[in-house]
PDB file of C-alpha atoms in Angstrom:
ATOM      1  CA  UNK A   1      40.923  -4.549  -2.329  1.00  0.00           C
ATOM      2  CA  UNK A   2      43.174  -1.629  -2.949  1.00  0.00           C
ATOM      3  CA  UNK A   3      46.625  -1.951  -1.332  1.00  0.00           C
ATOM      4  CA  UNK A   4      46.287   1.515   0.120  1.00  0.00           C
ATOM      5  CA  UNK A   5      43.062   0.600   1.921  1.00  0.00           C
ATOM      6  CA  UNK A   6      44.759  -2.438   3.337  1.00  0.00           C
ATOM      7  CA  UNK A   7      47.760  -0.443   4.575  1.00  0.00           C
ATOM      8  CA  UNK A   8      45.543   2.231   6.130  1.00  0.00           C
ATOM      9  CA  UNK A   9      43.457  -0.404   7.895  1.00  0.00           C
ATOM     10  CA  UNK A  10      46.664  -2.106   9.222  1.00  0.00           C
ATOM     11  CA  UNK A  11      47.696   1.213  10.781  1.00  0.00           C
ATOM     12  CA  UNK A  12      44.220   1.729  12.306  1.00  0.00           C
ATOM     13  CA  UNK A  13      44.234  -1.835  13.782  1.00  0.00           C
ATOM     14  CA  UNK A  14      47.517  -1.125  15.523  1.00  0.00           C
ATOM     15  CA  UNK A  15      46.176   2.245  16.822  1.00  0.00           C
ATOM     16  CA  UNK A  16      42.940   0.546  17.980  1.00  0.00           C
ATOM     17  CA  UNK A  17      44.884  -2.071  19.915  1.00  0.00           C
ATOM     18  CA  UNK A  18      46.996   0.593  21.632  1.00  0.00           C
ATOM     19  CA  UNK A  19      43.870   2.691  22.299  1.00  0.00           C
ATOM     20  CA  UNK A  20      42.092  -0.194  24.001  1.00  0.00           C
ATOM     21  CA  UNK A  21      45.017  -0.648  26.444  1.00  0.00           C
ATOM     22  CA  UNK A  22      44.463   2.749  27.935  1.00  0.00           C
ATOM     23  CA  UNK A  23      42.147   2.562  30.951  1.00  0.00           C
ATOM     24  CA  UNK A  24      38.658   3.756  30.203  1.00  0.00           C
ATOM     25  CA  UNK A  25      38.806   6.895  32.458  1.00  0.00           C
ATOM     26  CA  UNK A  26      41.983   8.160  30.724  1.00  0.00           C
ATOM     27  CA  UNK A  27      41.114   6.905  27.195  1.00  0.00           C
ATOM     28  CA  UNK A  28      40.510   9.739  24.763  1.00  0.00           C
ATOM     29  CA  UNK A  29      37.700   9.598  22.198  1.00  0.00           C
ATOM     30  CA  UNK A  30      38.452   7.487  19.114  1.00  0.00           C
ATOM     31  CA  UNK A  31      39.977   9.435  16.333  1.00  0.00           C
ATOM     32  CA  UNK A  32      37.882  10.653  13.416  1.00  0.00           C
ATOM     33  CA  UNK A  33      40.221   9.147  10.806  1.00  0.00           C
ATOM     34  CA  UNK A  34      38.808   5.722  11.710  1.00  0.00           C
ATOM     35  CA  UNK A  35      35.441   6.686  10.134  1.00  0.00           C
ATOM     36  CA  UNK A  36      36.485   6.416   6.481  1.00  0.00           C
ATOM     37  CA  UNK A  37      37.818   2.868   6.666  1.00  0.00           C
ATOM     38  CA  UNK A  38      35.038   1.825   9.005  1.00  0.00           C
ATOM     39  CA  UNK A  39      32.550   2.599   6.242  1.00  0.00           C
ATOM     40  CA  UNK A  40      34.616   1.841   3.155  1.00  0.00           C
ATOM     41  CA  UNK A  41      35.246  -1.750   4.347  1.00  0.00           C
ATOM     42  CA  UNK A  42      31.787  -2.457   5.755  1.00  0.00           C
ATOM     43  CA  UNK A  43      30.868  -4.739   2.867  1.00  0.00           C
ATOM     44  CA  UNK A  44      34.188  -6.551   2.380  1.00  0.00           C
ATOM     45  CA  UNK A  45      33.672 -10.265   3.188  1.00  0.00           C
ATOM     46  CA  UNK A  46      37.349 -11.359   2.843  1.00  0.00           C
ATOM     47  CA  UNK A  47      38.950 -12.871   5.902  1.00  0.00           C
ATOM     48  CA  UNK A  48      41.122 -10.695   8.113  1.00  0.00           C
ATOM     49  CA  UNK A  49      44.705 -11.880   8.985  1.00  0.00           C
ATOM     50  CA  UNK A  50      44.668 -13.800  12.323  1.00  0.00           C
ATOM     51  CA  UNK A  51      46.826 -11.189  14.009  1.00  0.00           C
ATOM     52  CA  UNK A  52      44.346  -8.446  13.211  1.00  0.00           C
ATOM     53  CA  UNK A  53      41.530 -10.542  14.531  1.00  0.00           C
ATOM     54  CA  UNK A  54      43.374 -10.833  17.879  1.00  0.00           C
ATOM     55  CA  UNK A  55      44.044  -7.081  17.975  1.00  0.00           C
ATOM     56  CA  UNK A  56      40.433  -6.247  17.258  1.00  0.00           C
ATOM     57  CA  UNK A  57      39.255  -8.952  19.773  1.00  0.00           C
ATOM     58  CA  UNK A  58      37.476 -10.836  17.036  1.00  0.00           C
ATOM     59  CA  UNK A  59      37.383 -14.632  16.536  1.00  0.00           C
ATOM     60  CA  UNK A  60      39.850 -16.066  14.026  1.00  0.00           C
ATOM     61  CA  UNK A  61      38.238 -16.049  10.560  1.00  0.00           C
ATOM     62  CA  UNK A  62      36.418 -12.758  11.053  1.00  0.00           C
ATOM     63  CA  UNK A  63      35.978 -10.583   8.013  1.00  0.00           C
ATOM     64  CA  UNK A  64      37.023  -7.039   7.072  1.00  0.00           C
ATOM     65  CA  UNK A  65      33.292  -6.259   7.574  1.00  0.00           C
ATOM     66  CA  UNK A  66      33.564  -7.465  11.145  1.00  0.00           C
ATOM     67  CA  UNK A  67      36.681  -5.339  11.811  1.00  0.00           C
ATOM     68  CA  UNK A  68      34.957  -2.292  10.338  1.00  0.00           C
ATOM     69  CA  UNK A  69      31.975  -2.909  12.594  1.00  0.00           C
ATOM     70  CA  UNK A  70      34.323  -2.879  15.691  1.00  0.00           C
ATOM     71  CA  UNK A  71      35.625   0.575  14.608  1.00  0.00           C
ATOM     72  CA  UNK A  72      32.160   1.914  13.985  1.00  0.00           C
ATOM     73  CA  UNK A  73      31.023   0.752  17.465  1.00  0.00           C
ATOM     74  CA  UNK A  74      34.020   2.573  18.993  1.00  0.00           C
ATOM     75  CA  UNK A  75      32.959   5.780  17.323  1.00  0.00           C
ATOM     76  CA  UNK A  76      29.164   5.465  17.469  1.00  0.00           C
ATOM     77  CA  UNK A  77      28.384   7.129  20.859  1.00  0.00           C
ATOM     78  CA  UNK A  78      30.957   9.878  20.744  1.00  0.00           C
ATOM     79  CA  UNK A  79      29.890  13.450  20.918  1.00  0.00           C
ATOM     80  CA  UNK A  80      33.274  14.890  20.237  1.00  0.00           C
ATOM     81  CA  UNK A  81      36.484  13.841  18.442  1.00  0.00           C
ATOM     82  CA  UNK A  82      40.021  14.493  19.609  1.00  0.00           C
ATOM     83  CA  UNK A  83      42.352  16.890  17.936  1.00  0.00           C
ATOM     84  CA  UNK A  84      44.930  15.014  15.887  1.00  0.00           C
ATOM     85  CA  UNK A  85      47.771  15.857  18.262  1.00  0.00           C
ATOM     86  CA  UNK A  86      45.615  14.714  21.209  1.00  0.00           C
ATOM     87  CA  UNK A  87      45.045  11.132  20.128  1.00  0.00           C
ATOM     88  CA  UNK A  88      46.261   8.446  22.521  1.00  0.00           C
ATOM     89  CA  UNK A  89      46.025  10.657  25.546  1.00  0.00           C
ATOM     90  CA  UNK A  90      43.316  12.533  27.247  1.00  0.00           C
ATOM     91  CA  UNK A  91      43.952  16.269  27.611  1.00  0.00           C
ATOM     92  CA  UNK A  92      42.793  17.942  30.810  1.00  0.00           C
ATOM     93  CA  UNK A  93      42.373  21.502  29.620  1.00  0.00           C
ATOM     94  CA  UNK A  94      39.560  23.956  29.877  1.00  0.00           C
ATOM     95  CA  UNK A  95      40.545  25.644  26.596  1.00  0.00           C
ATOM     96  CA  UNK A  96      41.406  22.640  24.499  1.00  0.00           C
ATOM     97  CA  UNK A  97      39.029  23.714  21.744  1.00  0.00           C
ATOM     98  CA  UNK A  98      41.051  26.813  21.083  1.00  0.00           C
ATOM     99  CA  UNK A  99      44.615  26.047  22.070  1.00  0.00           C
ATOM    100  CA  UNK A 100      45.772  25.242  18.534  1.00  0.00           C
ATOM    101  CA  UNK A 101      44.286  28.314  17.025  1.00  0.00           C
ATOM    102  CA  UNK A 102      46.646  31.174  16.541  1.00  0.00           C
ATOM    103  CA  UNK A 103      45.840  34.835  16.575  1.00  0.00           C
ATOM    104  CA  UNK A 104      45.659  36.153  13.004  1.00  0.00           C
ATOM    105  CA  UNK A 105      46.567  39.762  12.143  1.00  0.00           C
ATOM    106  CA  UNK A 106      43.626  41.993  11.281  1.00  0.00           C
ATOM    107  CA  UNK A 107      43.617  43.030   7.612  1.00  0.00           C
ATOM    108  CA  UNK A 108      40.803  45.517   7.017  1.00  0.00           C
ATOM    109  CA  UNK A 109      42.227  46.347   3.521  1.00  0.00           C
ATOM    110  CA  UNK A 110      40.177  43.470   2.109  1.00  0.00           C
ATOM    111  CA  UNK A 111      37.031  45.396   2.846  1.00  0.00           C
ATOM    112  CA  UNK A 112      36.938  48.850   1.174  1.00  0.00           C
ATOM    113  CA  UNK A 113      35.049  51.580   3.072  1.00  0.00           C
TER     114      UNK A 113
END
């Protein structure tokens, strides 16, 4: 397994453990960046480190495939994904889908008459 994939998965395991500690009503949707590793590692049969098994609530001896399945289940029923700056907290805003977009100046010179 590529060292970068291992490092990325370690970061996600830590995020997942923190995300699970947030009470369900306040928990934001799982972040989209979990999708890549959840699918890339779906066929890796190597054993996860015991600490990661605990963080993912898997039995000791679980595989990378098992860990990837936990992430996929967390993402499977979501109908929306959080903005990157919103992860780990739920934002109560009626305009959250546009709040990070900035007004751009109009430049009609790109379209000749």
